[in-house]
mmCIF file of C-alpha atoms and ligand atoms in Angstrom:
data_model
loop_
_atom_site.group_PDB
_atom_site.id
_atom_site.type_symbol
_atom_site.label_atom_id
_atom_site.label_comp_id
_atom_site.label_asym_id
_atom_site.label_seq_id
_atom_site.Cartn_x
_atom_site.Cartn_y
_atom_site.Cartn_z
ATOM 1 C CA MET A 161 65.589 116.740 168.863
ATOM 2 C CA ARG A 162 63.110 114.633 166.580
ATOM 3 C CA VAL A 163 62.726 115.733 163.477
ATOM 4 C CA LEU A 164 60.577 114.516 160.995
ATOM 5 C CA VAL A 165 62.014 112.402 157.772
ATOM 6 C CA THR A 166 59.533 112.116 154.495
ATOM 7 C CA GLY A 167 60.851 109.611 151.745
ATOM 8 C CA GLY A 168 63.144 108.358 154.869
ATOM 9 C CA LEU A 169 62.342 104.739 153.513
ATOM 10 C CA GLY A 170 64.006 106.057 149.723
ATOM 11 C CA PHE A 171 68.379 105.954 148.777
ATOM 12 C CA ILE A 172 69.266 109.115 150.146
ATOM 13 C CA GLY A 173 66.565 109.555 152.990
ATOM 14 C CA SER A 174 68.047 106.540 155.077
ATOM 15 C CA GLU A 175 71.093 107.009 154.628
ATOM 16 C CA THR A 176 70.218 111.072 156.097
ATOM 17 C CA VAL A 177 67.517 108.058 158.718
ATOM 18 C CA ILE A 178 70.896 106.804 159.533
ATOM 19 C CA CYS A 179 73.291 109.325 160.505
ATOM 20 C CA LEU A 180 70.223 111.670 162.231
ATOM 21 C CA LEU A 181 69.734 108.711 164.632
ATOM 22 C CA ASN A 182 73.003 108.386 165.106
ATOM 23 C CA GLU A 183 73.842 111.225 166.403
ATOM 24 C CA GLY A 184 71.296 110.618 168.914
ATOM 25 C CA TYR A 185 68.150 112.398 167.461
ATOM 26 C CA GLU A 186 65.650 111.136 167.585
ATOM 27 C CA VAL A 187 63.055 109.854 164.554
ATOM 28 C CA THR A 188 59.922 109.214 162.768
ATOM 29 C CA VAL A 189 60.317 108.216 159.304
ATOM 30 C CA VAL A 190 56.663 108.589 156.577
ATOM 31 C CA ASP A 191 56.530 106.725 153.195
ATOM 32 C CA ALA A 192 53.815 106.542 151.194
ATOM 33 C CA LEU A 193 56.193 103.054 150.276
ATOM 34 C CA PHE A 194 55.923 104.208 146.338
ATOM 35 C CA ASN A 195 59.733 103.985 145.197
ATOM 36 C CA SER A 196 61.069 102.054 148.613
ATOM 37 C CA LYS A 197 60.727 98.818 150.340
ATOM 38 C CA ILE A 198 59.368 98.556 154.255
ATOM 39 C CA ALA A 199 62.926 95.877 154.569
ATOM 40 C CA VAL A 200 64.741 99.085 154.572
ATOM 41 C CA LEU A 201 63.467 99.940 157.458
ATOM 42 C CA GLU A 202 65.111 96.676 159.246
ATOM 43 C CA ARG A 203 67.784 97.473 157.837
ATOM 44 C CA ILE A 204 68.531 101.123 159.500
ATOM 45 C CA GLU A 205 67.742 99.199 162.355
ATOM 46 C CA THR A 206 70.260 96.106 161.302
ATOM 47 C CA ILE A 207 72.575 99.549 160.845
ATOM 48 C CA THR A 208 72.131 101.895 163.639
ATOM 49 C CA GLY A 209 70.201 99.391 166.442
ATOM 50 C CA LYS A 210 68.525 102.160 166.876
ATOM 51 C CA LYS A 211 63.886 101.646 165.129
ATOM 52 C CA PRO A 212 62.564 104.599 163.994
ATOM 53 C CA ASP A 213 58.473 105.513 164.394
ATOM 54 C CA PHE A 214 58.073 104.381 160.346
ATOM 55 C CA PHE A 215 54.172 105.316 158.847
ATOM 56 C CA GLN A 216 53.236 104.992 155.582
ATOM 57 C CA VAL A 217 51.825 107.730 154.917
ATOM 58 C CA ASP A 218 50.567 109.356 151.493
ATOM 59 C CA CYS A 219 52.039 112.733 152.090
ATOM 60 C CA CYS A 220 49.205 114.016 149.179
ATOM 61 C CA ASP A 221 47.086 113.453 151.370
ATOM 62 C CA TYR A 222 46.367 115.875 153.841
ATOM 63 C CA GLU A 223 44.510 113.882 157.133
ATOM 64 C CA ALA A 224 46.098 110.297 157.320
ATOM 65 C CA PHE A 225 49.622 113.117 157.007
ATOM 66 C CA LYS A 226 48.012 115.405 160.027
ATOM 67 C CA LYS A 227 47.749 112.475 162.370
ATOM 68 C CA VAL A 228 51.382 111.577 161.660
ATOM 69 C CA PHE A 229 51.472 115.501 163.237
ATOM 70 C CA GLU A 230 49.527 114.423 166.240
ATOM 71 C CA THR A 231 52.124 112.080 167.182
ATOM 72 C CA ALA A 232 55.403 113.074 168.674
ATOM 73 C CA LYS A 233 56.428 117.157 168.118
ATOM 74 C CA PHE A 234 58.550 118.039 165.498
ATOM 75 C CA ASP A 235 62.101 120.546 165.628
ATOM 76 C CA ALA A 236 62.471 119.942 161.922
ATOM 77 C CA ALA A 237 61.035 118.716 158.534
ATOM 78 C CA ILE A 238 63.125 116.864 155.977
ATOM 79 C CA HIS A 239 61.489 115.947 152.677
ATOM 80 C CA PHE A 240 63.441 113.438 150.855
ATOM 81 C CA ALA A 241 59.196 112.111 149.614
ATOM 82 C CA GLY A 242 58.527 112.450 145.098
ATOM 83 C CA LEU A 243 58.960 111.056 141.814
ATOM 84 C CA LYS A 244 62.330 111.916 140.492
ATOM 85 C CA ALA A 245 62.158 110.411 137.553
ATOM 86 C CA VAL A 246 63.220 112.016 134.585
ATOM 87 C CA GLY A 247 62.611 110.234 131.776
ATOM 88 C CA GLU A 248 58.806 109.199 133.792
ATOM 89 C CA SER A 249 58.164 112.468 133.786
ATOM 90 C CA VAL A 250 58.058 113.776 130.246
ATOM 91 C CA GLU A 251 55.013 110.580 130.360
ATOM 92 C CA LYS A 252 53.411 111.542 133.443
ATOM 93 C CA PRO A 253 53.229 115.365 134.050
ATOM 94 C CA ILE A 254 50.795 115.815 135.800
ATOM 95 C CA GLU A 255 51.237 113.167 138.012
ATOM 96 C CA TYR A 256 54.554 114.434 139.014
ATOM 97 C CA TYR A 257 52.728 117.398 138.772
ATOM 98 C CA GLU A 258 50.040 116.739 141.313
ATOM 99 C CA ASN A 259 52.443 114.454 143.649
ATOM 100 C CA ASN A 260 55.530 116.533 143.745
ATOM 101 C CA LEU A 261 54.105 120.133 144.504
ATOM 102 C CA VAL A 262 50.197 118.550 147.533
ATOM 103 C CA SER A 263 53.187 116.650 148.968
ATOM 104 C CA SER A 264 54.919 120.015 149.257
ATOM 105 C CA ILE A 265 52.144 121.683 149.920
ATOM 106 C CA ASN A 266 50.359 119.669 153.143
ATOM 107 C CA LEU A 267 54.009 119.674 154.641
ATOM 108 C CA VAL A 268 53.969 123.138 154.949
ATOM 109 C CA LYS A 269 50.508 124.096 155.568
ATOM 110 C CA LEU A 270 50.736 121.293 158.507
ATOM 111 C CA MET A 271 54.158 122.854 159.691
ATOM 112 C CA LYS A 272 52.345 125.910 159.861
ATOM 113 C CA GLU A 273 49.912 124.461 162.238
ATOM 114 C CA TYR A 274 51.844 122.082 164.231
ATOM 115 C CA GLY A 275 54.588 125.339 164.326
ATOM 116 C CA VAL A 276 57.312 123.573 163.130
ATOM 117 C CA LYS A 277 59.470 125.350 162.073
ATOM 118 C CA ASN A 278 62.883 124.397 159.724
ATOM 119 C CA LEU A 279 62.851 122.774 156.759
ATOM 120 C CA ILE A 280 65.159 120.656 154.601
ATOM 121 C CA PHE A 281 64.009 119.985 151.357
ATOM 122 C CA SER A 282 64.889 118.087 148.760
ATOM 123 C CA SER A 283 66.222 119.747 145.644
ATOM 124 C CA SER A 284 67.949 118.953 142.620
ATOM 125 C CA ALA A 285 70.761 120.813 140.576
ATOM 126 C CA THR A 286 68.569 120.258 137.312
ATOM 127 C CA VAL A 287 66.685 123.117 138.437
ATOM 128 C CA TYR A 288 69.804 125.093 137.126
ATOM 129 C CA GLY A 289 68.415 123.472 133.626
ATOM 130 C CA THR A 290 71.216 123.948 130.622
ATOM 131 C CA PRO A 291 74.101 125.647 132.474
ATOM 132 C CA LYS A 292 75.492 128.803 131.111
ATOM 133 C CA ARG A 293 78.571 127.749 131.906
ATOM 134 C CA VAL A 294 80.340 125.097 135.483
ATOM 135 C CA PRO A 295 81.178 124.671 138.055
ATOM 136 C CA LEU A 296 77.612 126.303 139.477
ATOM 137 C CA VAL A 297 76.452 128.295 142.010
ATOM 138 C CA GLU A 298 74.129 128.751 143.752
ATOM 139 C CA THR A 299 73.460 132.378 142.433
ATOM 140 C CA ASP A 300 73.510 131.292 138.658
ATOM 141 C CA PRO A 301 69.860 131.626 137.578
ATOM 142 C CA VAL A 302 67.165 129.033 138.080
ATOM 143 C CA GLY A 303 65.959 128.151 134.262
ATOM 144 C CA HIS A 304 63.953 126.026 132.803
ATOM 145 C CA ALA A 305 64.486 122.049 133.838
ATOM 146 C CA THR A 306 64.382 120.060 130.532
ATOM 147 C CA ASN A 307 61.955 117.384 132.108
ATOM 148 C CA PRO A 308 58.468 118.544 134.656
ATOM 149 C CA TYR A 309 60.730 116.194 137.453
ATOM 150 C CA GLY A 310 62.927 119.260 137.425
ATOM 151 C CA GLU A 311 60.504 122.038 136.957
ATOM 152 C CA THR A 312 58.395 120.449 140.322
ATOM 153 C CA LYS A 313 61.991 121.188 141.853
ATOM 154 C CA ILE A 314 62.182 124.764 140.904
ATOM 155 C CA MET A 315 58.438 124.969 141.327
ATOM 156 C CA ILE A 316 58.929 124.237 145.277
ATOM 157 C CA GLU A 317 61.458 126.597 145.540
ATOM 158 C CA ARG A 318 59.714 129.240 144.612
ATOM 159 C CA ILE A 319 56.976 127.861 146.706
ATOM 160 C CA LEU A 320 59.237 127.885 149.850
ATOM 161 C CA GLY A 321 60.795 131.101 149.315
ATOM 162 C CA ASP A 322 57.623 132.289 149.189
ATOM 163 C CA PHE A 323 56.234 130.818 152.155
ATOM 164 C CA GLN A 324 59.410 131.763 154.426
ATOM 165 C CA LEU A 325 58.831 135.756 152.747
ATOM 166 C CA ALA A 326 55.543 135.237 154.474
ATOM 167 C CA ASN A 327 56.341 133.111 157.713
ATOM 168 C CA PRO A 328 60.144 135.569 158.562
ATOM 169 C CA ASP A 329 59.923 132.419 161.685
ATOM 170 C CA PHE A 330 60.993 130.246 159.262
ATOM 171 C CA ASN A 331 64.724 128.545 158.722
ATOM 172 C CA ILE A 332 64.254 126.520 154.928
ATOM 173 C CA ALA A 333 66.631 124.988 153.574
ATOM 174 C CA LEU A 334 67.053 124.040 149.419
ATOM 175 C CA LEU A 335 69.874 121.557 149.057
ATOM 176 C CA ARG A 336 70.293 121.333 145.348
ATOM 177 C CA TYR A 337 72.331 117.316 145.005
ATOM 178 C CA PHE A 338 74.245 116.862 141.992
ATOM 179 C CA ASN A 339 74.780 113.314 141.439
ATOM 180 C CA PRO A 340 73.849 110.667 144.197
ATOM 181 C CA ILE A 341 75.936 107.518 144.261
ATOM 182 C CA GLY A 342 77.348 104.459 146.458
ATOM 183 C CA ALA A 343 75.873 102.656 148.996
ATOM 184 C CA HIS A 344 75.853 102.319 153.362
ATOM 185 C CA PRO A 345 79.982 100.781 153.553
ATOM 186 C CA SER A 346 77.821 97.770 155.532
ATOM 187 C CA GLY A 347 76.074 96.446 152.288
ATOM 188 C CA LEU A 348 72.649 96.623 153.689
ATOM 189 C CA LEU A 349 71.260 100.101 152.076
ATOM 190 C CA GLY A 350 71.849 101.535 148.640
ATOM 191 C CA GLU A 351 70.423 102.313 144.902
ATOM 192 C CA ASP A 352 67.593 100.245 144.658
ATOM 193 C CA PRO A 353 65.463 100.987 141.787
ATOM 194 C CA ASN A 354 63.031 99.458 140.096
ATOM 195 C CA GLY A 355 62.893 97.520 136.264
ATOM 196 C CA ILE A 356 66.165 99.243 134.736
ATOM 197 C CA PRO A 357 68.023 102.203 136.186
ATOM 198 C CA ASN A 358 68.295 105.011 134.127
ATOM 199 C CA ASN A 359 70.884 106.322 136.519
ATOM 200 C CA LEU A 360 74.743 105.811 135.787
ATOM 201 C CA MET A 361 75.574 104.287 138.502
ATOM 202 C CA PRO A 362 72.536 101.421 139.555
ATOM 203 C CA TYR A 363 73.099 100.165 135.369
ATOM 204 C CA ILE A 364 76.862 99.745 135.379
ATOM 205 C CA SER A 365 77.015 98.042 139.054
ATOM 206 C CA GLN A 366 74.466 95.904 137.301
ATOM 207 C CA VAL A 367 76.518 95.135 134.103
ATOM 208 C CA ALA A 368 79.398 94.129 136.793
ATOM 209 C CA ILE A 369 77.637 91.708 137.675
ATOM 210 C CA GLY A 370 76.348 90.489 134.916
ATOM 211 C CA LYS A 371 73.228 91.159 135.168
ATOM 212 C CA ARG A 372 73.065 93.295 132.331
ATOM 213 C CA ASP A 373 75.576 92.414 128.746
ATOM 214 C CA TYR A 374 76.897 96.055 128.688
ATOM 215 C CA LEU A 375 76.712 99.610 129.394
ATOM 216 C CA ARG A 376 75.306 102.136 126.621
ATOM 217 C CA VAL A 377 77.278 104.978 126.470
ATOM 218 C CA TRP A 378 74.068 108.128 125.788
ATOM 219 C CA GLY A 379 76.342 110.329 123.569
ATOM 220 C CA GLY A 380 80.346 110.421 122.529
ATOM 221 C CA ASP A 381 80.504 113.740 121.170
ATOM 222 C CA TYR A 382 79.804 115.619 123.336
ATOM 223 C CA PRO A 383 81.707 118.598 123.705
ATOM 224 C CA THR A 384 83.906 117.814 126.835
ATOM 225 C CA PRO A 385 86.935 115.121 127.213
ATOM 226 C CA ASP A 386 86.120 112.630 125.813
ATOM 227 C CA GLY A 387 83.057 113.040 124.482
ATOM 228 C CA THR A 388 80.877 111.850 127.112
ATOM 229 C CA GLY A 389 79.028 113.450 128.938
ATOM 230 C CA VAL A 390 80.490 115.329 132.777
ATOM 231 C CA ARG A 391 78.295 115.091 135.926
ATOM 232 C CA ASP A 392 79.519 115.857 139.965
ATOM 233 C CA TYR A 393 79.482 111.617 141.736
ATOM 234 C CA ILE A 394 78.580 112.731 145.680
ATOM 235 C CA HIS A 395 78.745 109.496 147.604
ATOM 236 C CA VAL A 396 75.334 109.237 149.650
ATOM 237 C CA VAL A 397 77.148 109.169 152.805
ATOM 238 C CA ASP A 398 78.686 111.999 152.140
ATOM 239 C CA LEU A 399 74.439 113.786 151.308
ATOM 240 C CA ALA A 400 73.358 112.599 154.153
ATOM 241 C CA GLU A 401 76.162 114.519 156.450
ATOM 242 C CA GLY A 402 75.571 117.340 154.278
ATOM 243 C CA HIS A 403 72.196 117.322 155.672
ATOM 244 C CA MET A 404 73.484 116.919 159.427
ATOM 245 C CA ALA A 405 75.782 119.908 158.780
ATOM 246 C CA THR A 406 72.233 122.268 157.529
ATOM 247 C CA LEU A 407 70.318 120.700 160.020
ATOM 248 C CA LYS A 408 72.866 122.526 162.680
ATOM 249 C CA LYS A 409 73.051 125.518 160.350
ATOM 250 C CA LEU A 410 68.646 126.583 161.183
ATOM 251 C CA GLU A 411 70.096 126.144 164.613
ATOM 252 C CA ASP A 412 71.002 129.505 164.151
ATOM 253 C CA LYS A 413 67.517 130.993 162.513
ATOM 254 C CA PRO A 414 68.594 131.836 159.015
ATOM 255 C CA GLY A 415 65.636 132.083 157.134
ATOM 256 C CA LEU A 416 65.935 131.165 153.668
ATOM 257 C CA VAL A 417 69.025 129.367 152.856
ATOM 258 C CA VAL A 418 70.805 127.088 149.459
ATOM 259 C CA TYR A 419 73.203 125.219 148.620
ATOM 260 C CA ASN A 420 74.685 123.212 145.994
ATOM 261 C CA LEU A 421 75.655 120.033 147.335
ATOM 262 C CA GLY A 422 78.535 117.815 145.409
ATOM 263 C CA THR A 423 82.503 117.684 145.502
ATOM 264 C CA GLY A 424 83.109 120.315 142.719
ATOM 265 C CA LYS A 425 84.938 118.352 140.471
ATOM 266 C CA GLY A 426 83.390 116.130 136.723
ATOM 267 C CA THR A 427 83.617 113.278 135.769
ATOM 268 C CA SER A 428 82.376 111.763 132.386
ATOM 269 C CA VAL A 429 80.950 108.512 132.494
ATOM 270 C CA LEU A 430 83.796 106.414 130.477
ATOM 271 C CA GLU A 431 86.347 108.430 134.344
ATOM 272 C CA ALA A 432 83.409 106.822 135.855
ATOM 273 C CA VAL A 433 83.804 103.422 134.270
ATOM 274 C CA SER A 434 87.396 102.978 134.935
ATOM 275 C CA ALA A 435 87.211 104.148 138.565
ATOM 276 C CA TYR A 436 84.667 101.529 138.623
ATOM 277 C CA GLU A 437 86.652 98.935 137.270
ATOM 278 C CA LYS A 438 89.969 100.368 139.011
ATOM 279 C CA ALA A 439 88.068 100.012 143.038
ATOM 280 C CA THR A 440 86.077 96.735 141.875
ATOM 281 C CA GLY A 441 88.409 94.058 139.631
ATOM 282 C CA ALA A 442 84.815 93.566 138.070
ATOM 283 C CA LYS A 443 84.899 94.480 134.128
ATOM 284 C CA VAL A 444 82.000 97.171 132.266
ATOM 285 C CA PRO A 445 81.599 96.109 128.771
ATOM 286 C CA TYR A 446 80.239 99.410 126.964
ATOM 287 C CA LYS A 447 79.108 100.376 123.160
ATOM 288 C CA ILE A 448 78.871 104.546 122.534
ATOM 289 C CA LEU A 449 75.005 105.406 121.036
ATOM 290 C CA GLU A 450 73.512 107.901 120.409
ATOM 291 C CA ARG A 451 72.625 111.101 122.547
ATOM 292 C CA ARG A 452 70.270 111.273 125.164
ATOM 293 C CA SER A 453 67.142 113.477 125.258
ATOM 294 C CA GLY A 454 67.200 116.338 127.735
ATOM 295 C CA ASP A 455 70.837 115.136 128.983
ATOM 296 C CA VAL A 456 73.280 118.197 128.831
ATOM 297 C CA ALA A 457 76.968 117.728 128.124
ATOM 298 C CA GLU A 458 78.168 118.572 131.474
ATOM 299 C CA ASN A 459 77.015 120.094 135.413
ATOM 300 C CA TYR A 460 79.403 120.161 137.973
ATOM 301 C CA ALA A 461 79.448 122.251 141.392
ATOM 302 C CA ASN A 462 81.065 124.862 142.647
ATOM 303 C CA CYS A 463 80.699 123.875 146.617
ATOM 304 C CA ASP A 464 82.296 126.978 148.433
ATOM 305 C CA LYS A 465 78.974 128.489 150.104
ATOM 306 C CA ALA A 466 78.488 124.955 152.250
ATOM 307 C CA ASN A 467 81.793 124.189 152.335
ATOM 308 C CA THR A 468 82.274 127.328 154.226
ATOM 309 C CA GLU A 469 79.408 127.865 155.449
ATOM 310 C CA LEU A 470 78.009 124.160 156.492
ATOM 311 C CA LYS A 471 81.554 123.688 157.177
ATOM 312 C CA TRP A 472 80.844 120.521 155.261
ATOM 313 C CA HIS A 473 82.863 118.942 153.045
ATOM 314 C CA ALA A 474 82.321 115.680 150.711
ATOM 315 C CA ARG A 475 85.479 112.970 152.306
ATOM 316 C CA PHE A 476 84.330 111.003 149.670
ATOM 317 C CA ASN A 477 85.604 109.797 146.083
ATOM 318 C CA VAL A 478 84.150 108.354 142.911
ATOM 319 C CA GLU A 479 86.150 105.435 143.249
ATOM 320 C CA ASP A 480 85.194 105.287 146.893
ATOM 321 C CA ALA A 481 81.516 104.971 146.111
ATOM 322 C CA CYS A 482 81.849 102.055 142.979
ATOM 323 C CA ARG A 483 83.646 100.427 145.080
ATOM 324 C CA ASP A 484 80.124 100.760 148.051
ATOM 325 C CA ALA A 485 77.436 100.668 145.463
ATOM 326 C CA TYR A 486 79.699 97.172 144.032
ATOM 327 C CA ASN A 487 79.143 95.742 147.162
ATOM 328 C CA PHE A 488 75.611 97.166 147.793
ATOM 329 C CA GLN A 489 74.641 94.933 144.304
ATOM 330 C CA LYS A 490 76.156 91.780 145.353
ATOM 331 C CA LYS A 491 75.042 91.360 148.003
ATOM 332 C CA ASN A 492 71.493 92.225 146.576
ATOM 333 C CA PRO A 493 71.604 90.866 143.328
ATOM 334 C CA ASP A 494 67.797 91.261 142.692
ATOM 335 C CA GLY A 495 67.849 94.148 144.684
ATOM 336 C CA ILE A 496 66.092 94.373 148.227
ATOM 337 C CA LYS A 497 63.605 92.253 148.844
HETATM 338 C C1 WQD B 24 74.746 111.042 133.764
HETATM 339 C C2 WQD B 24 74.924 110.845 133.222
HETATM 340 C C3 WQD B 24 74.334 110.575 130.630
HETATM 341 C C4 WQD B 24 72.723 106.232 132.272
HETATM 342 C C5 WQD B 24 69.197 113.010 136.899
HETATM 343 C C6 WQD B 24 68.431 113.762 137.177
HETATM 344 C C7 WQD B 24 68.737 114.489 139.446
HETATM 345 C C8 WQD B 24 68.995 113.230 139.248
HETATM 346 C C9 WQD B 24 70.167 112.327 139.164
HETATM 347 C C10 WQD B 24 66.884 112.528 140.611
HETATM 348 C C11 WQD B 24 74.397 111.398 131.794
HETATM 349 C C12 WQD B 24 75.526 109.183 131.332
HETATM 350 C C13 WQD B 24 73.623 107.475 131.652
HETATM 351 C C14 WQD B 24 73.374 105.417 131.439
HETATM 352 C C15 WQD B 24 74.678 106.895 130.564
HETATM 353 N N1 WQD B 24 68.134 112.246 139.250
HETATM 354 N N2 WQD B 24 73.827 108.123 131.264
HETATM 355 N N3 WQD B 24 73.710 105.670 130.855
HETATM 356 O O1 WQD B 24 71.220 112.220 134.273
HETATM 357 O O2 WQD B 24 72.736 113.928 135.546
HETATM 358 O O3 WQD B 24 70.423 113.446 136.750
HETATM 359 O O4 WQD B 24 69.395 112.093 138.135
HETATM 360 O O5 WQD B 24 67.705 112.654 141.462
HETATM 361 O O6 WQD B 24 68.015 115.532 138.883
HETATM 362 O O7 WQD B 24 68.563 114.577 136.462
HETATM 363 O O8 WQD B 24 71.751 111.008 136.155
HETATM 364 O O9 WQD B 24 72.202 108.092 136.401
HETATM 365 O O10 WQD B 24 70.483 109.330 134.508
HETATM 366 O O11 WQD B 24 73.381 110.224 134.052
HETATM 367 O O12 WQD B 24 75.661 107.554 129.123
HETATM 368 O O13 WQD B 24 73.093 103.779 130.992
HETATM 369 O O14 WQD B 24 75.491 109.139 132.733
HETATM 370 O O15 WQD B 24 73.846 110.559 129.343
HETATM 371 O O16 WQD B 24 75.522 112.070 130.677
HETATM 372 P P1 WQD B 24 71.780 112.360 135.435
HETATM 373 P P2 WQD B 24 71.974 109.741 134.981
#
């Protein structure tokens, strides 16, 4: 079987490509290299001993994307490609709506034209907006996200839902990721943001190796046990394995399915700091500062549905992910070159 993976050189995409290759799938990666590096391709080959087909293509470029569909017969597609920085999306809403929506619409049009009937979409817990209660279940209302990035995920979920209704022979899975963290245990691949990390774990890792002085904790007065934000941190390898389980599920022709992919456990910022120090022996100094706009107090998943229907469970805990993230950061102090 051959799987088309858009954004396959990114943090989650590359881990998923590794799982696919290890399980014997043939893989075609499409990546525009906006937020990823070509060196990841070589590292995937080093880790798996196999090299996926690769096309440096922007999924918004219909004609270029169409050419990829001429290169092979695909049995399924996994769509990771998209802009994903929450803060940046507030500053550049049009770029986010255009890139994320057009790339997804192009993909679906080409899948229909070439008879590729299985799709996994990389969605996000942000589609739930500000949770009314936690843990979140898939039937909770998809509200208004607190930023354009999250709104694009809500819109694409709606587009895919309407498309599947009109094309019932298509099988589409919407995977709502909570907070992906960690790295490949080899330390060759991991979260490698450009510039100052927005996300918690890469920032902690840079403090841990001495690249930054201290962690800025955004808010210590939330209605949570220790006052800091609570999230569901899931190891990126667990997340990748969730995609493999979902691919198998699509073989049952389920139509449209939605799953939360998380650990089902909430971890506060200060608990994450302690876990990191315990797992690595590194020191992570921090200062508690004002809240970050757009943040919610708590956001973690109920994963019963994925556990039962996908026969998938997160195997790693936050300490495991901290250990792998630290290993990656030490081996790549200035990121992947
Ligand atoms: C986690 C917690 C912060 C940085 C976003 C997107 C989500 C996904 C993951 C793309 C919060 C606190 C953070 C820091 C801090 N993105 N924090 N100091 O905002 O939960 O989720 O990123 O796929 O879709 O919404 O993740 O890691 O930014 O924040 O105190 O320097 O850590 O306040 O409580 P978030 P995050």
